[in-house]
CSV table of C-alpha atoms in Angstrom, one decimal:
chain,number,residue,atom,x,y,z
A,1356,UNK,CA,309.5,232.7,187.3
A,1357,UNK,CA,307.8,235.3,185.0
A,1358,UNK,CA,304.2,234.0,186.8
A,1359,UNK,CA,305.4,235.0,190.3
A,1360,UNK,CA,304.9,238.7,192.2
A,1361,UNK,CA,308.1,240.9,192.1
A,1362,UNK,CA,308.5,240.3,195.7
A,1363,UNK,CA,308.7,236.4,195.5
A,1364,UNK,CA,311.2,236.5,192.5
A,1365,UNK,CA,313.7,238.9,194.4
A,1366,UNK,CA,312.9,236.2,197.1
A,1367,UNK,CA,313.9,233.6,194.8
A,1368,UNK,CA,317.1,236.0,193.6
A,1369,UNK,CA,318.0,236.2,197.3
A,1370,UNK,CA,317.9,232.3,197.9
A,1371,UNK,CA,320.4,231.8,195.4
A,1372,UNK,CA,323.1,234.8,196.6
A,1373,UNK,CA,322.5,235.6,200.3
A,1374,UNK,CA,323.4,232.1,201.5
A,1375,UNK,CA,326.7,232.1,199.9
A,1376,UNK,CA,327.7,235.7,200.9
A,1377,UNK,CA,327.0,235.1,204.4
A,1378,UNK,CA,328.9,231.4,203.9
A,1379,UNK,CA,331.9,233.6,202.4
A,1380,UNK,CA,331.8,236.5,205.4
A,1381,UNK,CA,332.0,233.3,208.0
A,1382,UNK,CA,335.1,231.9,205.9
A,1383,UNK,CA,337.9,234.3,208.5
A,1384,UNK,CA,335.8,233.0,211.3
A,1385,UNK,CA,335.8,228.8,210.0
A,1386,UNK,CA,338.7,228.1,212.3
A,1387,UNK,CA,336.8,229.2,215.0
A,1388,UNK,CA,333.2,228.9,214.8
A,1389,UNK,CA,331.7,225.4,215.3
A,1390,UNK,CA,329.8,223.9,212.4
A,1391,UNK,CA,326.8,224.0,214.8
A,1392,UNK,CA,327.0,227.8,214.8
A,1393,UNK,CA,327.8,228.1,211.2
A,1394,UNK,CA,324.5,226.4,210.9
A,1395,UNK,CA,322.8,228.3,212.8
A,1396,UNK,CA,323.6,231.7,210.8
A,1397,UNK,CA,322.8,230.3,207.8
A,1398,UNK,CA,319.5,229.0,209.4
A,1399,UNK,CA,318.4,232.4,210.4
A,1400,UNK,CA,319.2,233.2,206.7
A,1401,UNK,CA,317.1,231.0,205.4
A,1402,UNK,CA,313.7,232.3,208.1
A,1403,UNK,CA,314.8,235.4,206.7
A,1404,UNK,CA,314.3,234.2,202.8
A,1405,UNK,CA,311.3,232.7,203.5
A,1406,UNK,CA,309.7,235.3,205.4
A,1407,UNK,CA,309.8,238.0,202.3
A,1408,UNK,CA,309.1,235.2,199.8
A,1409,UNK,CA,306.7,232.1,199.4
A,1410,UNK,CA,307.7,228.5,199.4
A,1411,UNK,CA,309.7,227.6,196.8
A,1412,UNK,CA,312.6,230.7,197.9
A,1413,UNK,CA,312.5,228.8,201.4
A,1414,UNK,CA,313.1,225.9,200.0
A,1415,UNK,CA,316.1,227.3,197.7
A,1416,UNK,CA,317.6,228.8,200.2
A,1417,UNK,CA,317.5,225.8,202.6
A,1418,UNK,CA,319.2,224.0,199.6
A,1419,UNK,CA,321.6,226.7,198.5
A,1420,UNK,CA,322.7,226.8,203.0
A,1421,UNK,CA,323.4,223.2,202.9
A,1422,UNK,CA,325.8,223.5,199.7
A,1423,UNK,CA,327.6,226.7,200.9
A,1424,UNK,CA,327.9,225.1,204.3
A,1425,UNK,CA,329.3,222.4,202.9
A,1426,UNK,CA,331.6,224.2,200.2
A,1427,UNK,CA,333.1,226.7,202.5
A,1428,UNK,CA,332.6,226.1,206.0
A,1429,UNK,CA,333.6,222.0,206.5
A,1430,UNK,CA,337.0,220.4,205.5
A,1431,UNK,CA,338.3,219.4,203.1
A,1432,UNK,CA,337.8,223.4,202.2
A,1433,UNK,CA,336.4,224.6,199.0
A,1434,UNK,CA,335.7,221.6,197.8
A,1435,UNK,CA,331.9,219.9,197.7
A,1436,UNK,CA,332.8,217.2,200.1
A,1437,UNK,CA,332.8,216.7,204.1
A,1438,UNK,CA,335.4,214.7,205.9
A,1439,UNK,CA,334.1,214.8,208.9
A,1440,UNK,CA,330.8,212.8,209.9
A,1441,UNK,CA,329.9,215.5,213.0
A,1442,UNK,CA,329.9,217.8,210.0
A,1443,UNK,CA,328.0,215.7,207.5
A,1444,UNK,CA,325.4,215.2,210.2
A,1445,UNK,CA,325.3,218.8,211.0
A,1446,UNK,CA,324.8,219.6,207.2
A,1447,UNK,CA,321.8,217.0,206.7
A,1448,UNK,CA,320.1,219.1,209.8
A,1449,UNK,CA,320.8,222.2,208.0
A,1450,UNK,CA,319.2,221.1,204.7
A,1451,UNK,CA,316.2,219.4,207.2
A,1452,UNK,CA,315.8,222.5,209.8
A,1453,UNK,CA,315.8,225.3,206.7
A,1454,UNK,CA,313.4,223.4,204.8
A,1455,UNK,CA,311.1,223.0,208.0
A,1456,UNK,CA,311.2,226.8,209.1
A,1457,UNK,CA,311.0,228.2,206.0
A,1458,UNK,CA,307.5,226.3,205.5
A,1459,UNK,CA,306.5,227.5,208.3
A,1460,UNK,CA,308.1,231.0,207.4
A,1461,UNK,CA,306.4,231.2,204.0
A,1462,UNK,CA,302.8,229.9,206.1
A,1463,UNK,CA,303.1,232.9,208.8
A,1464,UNK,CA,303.1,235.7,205.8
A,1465,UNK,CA,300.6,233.5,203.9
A,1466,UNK,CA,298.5,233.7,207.0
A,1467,UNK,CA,299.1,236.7,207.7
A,1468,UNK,CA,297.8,238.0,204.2
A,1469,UNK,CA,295.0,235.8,204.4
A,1470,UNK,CA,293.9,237.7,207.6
A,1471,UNK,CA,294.5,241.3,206.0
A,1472,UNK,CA,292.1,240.2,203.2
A,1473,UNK,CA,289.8,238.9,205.1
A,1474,UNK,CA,289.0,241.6,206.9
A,1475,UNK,CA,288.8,243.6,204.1
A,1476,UNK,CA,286.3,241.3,202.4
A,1477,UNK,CA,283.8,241.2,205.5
A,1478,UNK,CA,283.8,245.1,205.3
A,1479,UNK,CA,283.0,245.0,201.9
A,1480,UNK,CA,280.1,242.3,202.0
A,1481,UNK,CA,279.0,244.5,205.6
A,1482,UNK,CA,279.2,247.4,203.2
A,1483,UNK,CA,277.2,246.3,201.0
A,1484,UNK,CA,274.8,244.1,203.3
A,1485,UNK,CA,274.0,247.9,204.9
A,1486,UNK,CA,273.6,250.1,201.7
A,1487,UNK,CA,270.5,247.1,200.8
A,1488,UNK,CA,269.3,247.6,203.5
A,1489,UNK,CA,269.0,251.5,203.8
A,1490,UNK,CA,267.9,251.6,199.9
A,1491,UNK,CA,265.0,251.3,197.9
A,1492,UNK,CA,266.6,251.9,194.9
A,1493,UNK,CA,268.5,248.9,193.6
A,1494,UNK,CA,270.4,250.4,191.0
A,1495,UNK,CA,272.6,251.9,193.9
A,1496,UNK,CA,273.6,248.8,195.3
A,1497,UNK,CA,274.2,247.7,191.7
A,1498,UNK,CA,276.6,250.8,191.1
A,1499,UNK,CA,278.1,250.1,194.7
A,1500,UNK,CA,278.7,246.4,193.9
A,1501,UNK,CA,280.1,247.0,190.3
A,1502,UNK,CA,282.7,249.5,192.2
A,1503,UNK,CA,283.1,246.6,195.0
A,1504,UNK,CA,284.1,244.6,192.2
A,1505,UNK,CA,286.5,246.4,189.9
A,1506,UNK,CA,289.3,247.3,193.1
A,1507,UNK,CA,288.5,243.8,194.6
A,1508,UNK,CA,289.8,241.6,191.1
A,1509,UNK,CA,291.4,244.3,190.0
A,1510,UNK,CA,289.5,244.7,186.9
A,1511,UNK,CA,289.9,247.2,183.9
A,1512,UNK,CA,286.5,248.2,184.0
A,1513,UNK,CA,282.8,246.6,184.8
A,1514,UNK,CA,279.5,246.8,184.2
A,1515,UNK,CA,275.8,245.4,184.3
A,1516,UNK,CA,273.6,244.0,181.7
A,1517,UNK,CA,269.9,243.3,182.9
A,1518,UNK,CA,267.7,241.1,181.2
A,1519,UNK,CA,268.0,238.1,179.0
A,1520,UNK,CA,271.7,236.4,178.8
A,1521,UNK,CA,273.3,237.1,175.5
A,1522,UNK,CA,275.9,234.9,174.0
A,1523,UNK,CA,278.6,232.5,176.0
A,1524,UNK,CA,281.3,234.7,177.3
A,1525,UNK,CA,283.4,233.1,180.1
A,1526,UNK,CA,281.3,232.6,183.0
A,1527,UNK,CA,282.4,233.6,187.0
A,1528,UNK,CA,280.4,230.6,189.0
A,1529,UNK,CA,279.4,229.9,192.7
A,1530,UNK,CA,282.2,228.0,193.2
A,1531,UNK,CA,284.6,230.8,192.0
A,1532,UNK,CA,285.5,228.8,189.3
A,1533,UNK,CA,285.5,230.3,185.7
A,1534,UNK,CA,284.5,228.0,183.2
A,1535,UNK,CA,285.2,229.1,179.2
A,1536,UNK,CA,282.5,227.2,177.2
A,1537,UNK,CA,282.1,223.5,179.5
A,1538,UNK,CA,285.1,223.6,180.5
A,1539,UNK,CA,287.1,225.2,184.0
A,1540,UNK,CA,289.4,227.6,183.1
A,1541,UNK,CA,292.7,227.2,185.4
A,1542,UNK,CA,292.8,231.0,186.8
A,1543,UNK,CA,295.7,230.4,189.1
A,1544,UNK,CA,298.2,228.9,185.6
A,1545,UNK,CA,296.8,230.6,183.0
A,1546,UNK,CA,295.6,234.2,184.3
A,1547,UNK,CA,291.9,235.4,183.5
A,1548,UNK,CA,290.2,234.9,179.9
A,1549,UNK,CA,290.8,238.0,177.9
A,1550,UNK,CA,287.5,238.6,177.3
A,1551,UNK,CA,284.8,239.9,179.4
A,1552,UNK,CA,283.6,237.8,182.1
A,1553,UNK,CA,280.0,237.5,183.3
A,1554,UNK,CA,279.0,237.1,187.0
A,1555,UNK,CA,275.0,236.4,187.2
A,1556,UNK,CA,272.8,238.6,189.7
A,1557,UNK,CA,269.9,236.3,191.2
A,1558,UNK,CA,267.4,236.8,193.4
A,1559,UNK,CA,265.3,234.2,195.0
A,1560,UNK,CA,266.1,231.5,192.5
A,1561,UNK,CA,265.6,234.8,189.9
A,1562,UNK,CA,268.0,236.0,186.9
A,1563,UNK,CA,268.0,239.6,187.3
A,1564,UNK,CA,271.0,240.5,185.0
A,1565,UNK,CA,274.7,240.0,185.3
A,1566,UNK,CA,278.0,242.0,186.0
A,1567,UNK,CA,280.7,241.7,183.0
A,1568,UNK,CA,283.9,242.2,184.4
A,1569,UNK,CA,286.7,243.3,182.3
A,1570,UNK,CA,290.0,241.6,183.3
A,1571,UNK,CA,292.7,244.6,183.4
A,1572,UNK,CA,295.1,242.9,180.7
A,1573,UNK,CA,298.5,241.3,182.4
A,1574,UNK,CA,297.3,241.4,185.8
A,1575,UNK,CA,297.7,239.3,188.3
A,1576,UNK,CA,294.4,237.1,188.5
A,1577,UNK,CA,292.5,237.4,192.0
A,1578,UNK,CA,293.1,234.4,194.1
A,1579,UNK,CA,289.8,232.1,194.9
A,1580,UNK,CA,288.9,233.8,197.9
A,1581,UNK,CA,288.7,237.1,196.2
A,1582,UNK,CA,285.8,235.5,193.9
A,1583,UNK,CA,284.1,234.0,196.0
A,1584,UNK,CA,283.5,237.3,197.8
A,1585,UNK,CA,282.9,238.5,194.2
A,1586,UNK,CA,280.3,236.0,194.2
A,1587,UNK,CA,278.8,237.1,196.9
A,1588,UNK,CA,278.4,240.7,196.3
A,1589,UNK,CA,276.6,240.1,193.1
A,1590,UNK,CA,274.2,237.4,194.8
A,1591,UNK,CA,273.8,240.8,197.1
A,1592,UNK,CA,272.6,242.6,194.1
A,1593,UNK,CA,270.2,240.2,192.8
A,1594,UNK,CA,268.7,239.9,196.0
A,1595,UNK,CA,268.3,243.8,196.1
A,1596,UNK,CA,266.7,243.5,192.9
A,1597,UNK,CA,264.4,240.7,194.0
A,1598,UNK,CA,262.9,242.8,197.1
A,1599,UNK,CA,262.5,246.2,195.6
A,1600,UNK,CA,262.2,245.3,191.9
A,1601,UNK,CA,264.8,245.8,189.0
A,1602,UNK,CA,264.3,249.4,187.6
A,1603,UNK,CA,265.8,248.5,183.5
A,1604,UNK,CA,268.4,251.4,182.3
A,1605,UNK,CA,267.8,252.3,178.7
């Protein structure tokens, strides 16, 4: 739970307690209110979960309806167990429905984010595209890029080495995978290496230099499509550098 956003683990806090409060407000009503509408309140409860939260909230609170249903609005009362088949039937659809929207809950904001980020990518590769095209100086669209780069992974700080490669530090590839010596370093599990990172600038088959990026400690790592856009911007660089020349900094 530590790994996951603030907002999915007051998600996750919110499958385990909202269910059961709105199961106990329905208790006056029990008498009443058919099992199918019971259900159905608890349903919405569950969208509701999943839409502020990712998958696995959904998915809790899908299982946390179906036991509440079960505990407080089916007889025998109180009690984990259902007399009646009608209601037994009626729970099993609960557990099957809330799982079902809740996936597709969790997949609308997912989307939804997905689409934000998106756009915001293209403006910064458009950005970018532009300023090498209206330059003759590449160390401008170096600065621009290296900016580019620190608010889109979020980094402490960055900056670029031309010239020869020096030493092995973790290495940012095409594929947006890091790799730490031969080996792929799992971003997503384990968070970035705490050392700088280097993203290679080429141009034309070139080496021109690289960016090292400087992982802001404790921070969330940038998902996959964030480096691959990464990627991109620095392959924007090089090829700067590979139509107007590198001009070395001393």
């Amino acid at each position: 739970m530590s790994g996951f956003p603030l907002r999915d683990r007051a998600a996750v806090a919110a499958a385990l307690v909202c269910p059961p409060a709105v199961a106990g407000l329905l208790v006056p009503f029990r008498t009443d209110l058919t099992s199918t509408n019971a259900a159905l309140v608890l349903v919405v409860v569950v969208v509701a979960v999943a839409a502020i939260g990712n998958r696995v909230a959904g998915a809790l609170a899908a299982l946390s309806a179906a036991v509440w249903f079960d505990f407080f609005l089916t007889a025998p009362y109180e009690r984990f167990t259902i007399g009646n088949r009608d209601d037994i039937q009626t729970a099993v659809l609960l557990l099957a429905v809330g799982l079902v929207v809740s996936q597709l809950a969790a997949r609308a904001r997912r989307l939804r984010v997905v689409a934000i980020t998106d756009a915001g990518h293209l403006a910064a590769i458009h950005d970018t595209a532009q300023l090498a095209r209206s330059t003759t100086s590449p160390d401008a669209v170096v600065d621009h890029v290296r900016d580019e780069l620190t608010r889109l992974l979020g980094l402490k700080g960055c900056r670029f080495e031309y010239g020869t490669l020096l030493g092995h530090p973790p290495r940012l590839e095409q594929d947006g995978d890091v790799v730490v010596g031969r080996r792929t370093w799992d971003v997503e599990r384990r968070g970035w290496p705490q050392e700088e990172i280097e993203l290679r600038a080429t141009g034309n088959g070139h080496y021109y230099g690289r960016f090292m990026l400087a992982p802001t400690p404790g921070a969330t790592p940038a998902p996959l499509q964030a480096r691959l856009v990464a990627v991109t911007l620095a392959d924007q660089a090089g090829a700067a550098m590979a139509t107007t020349g590198p001009k070395e900094r001393g």
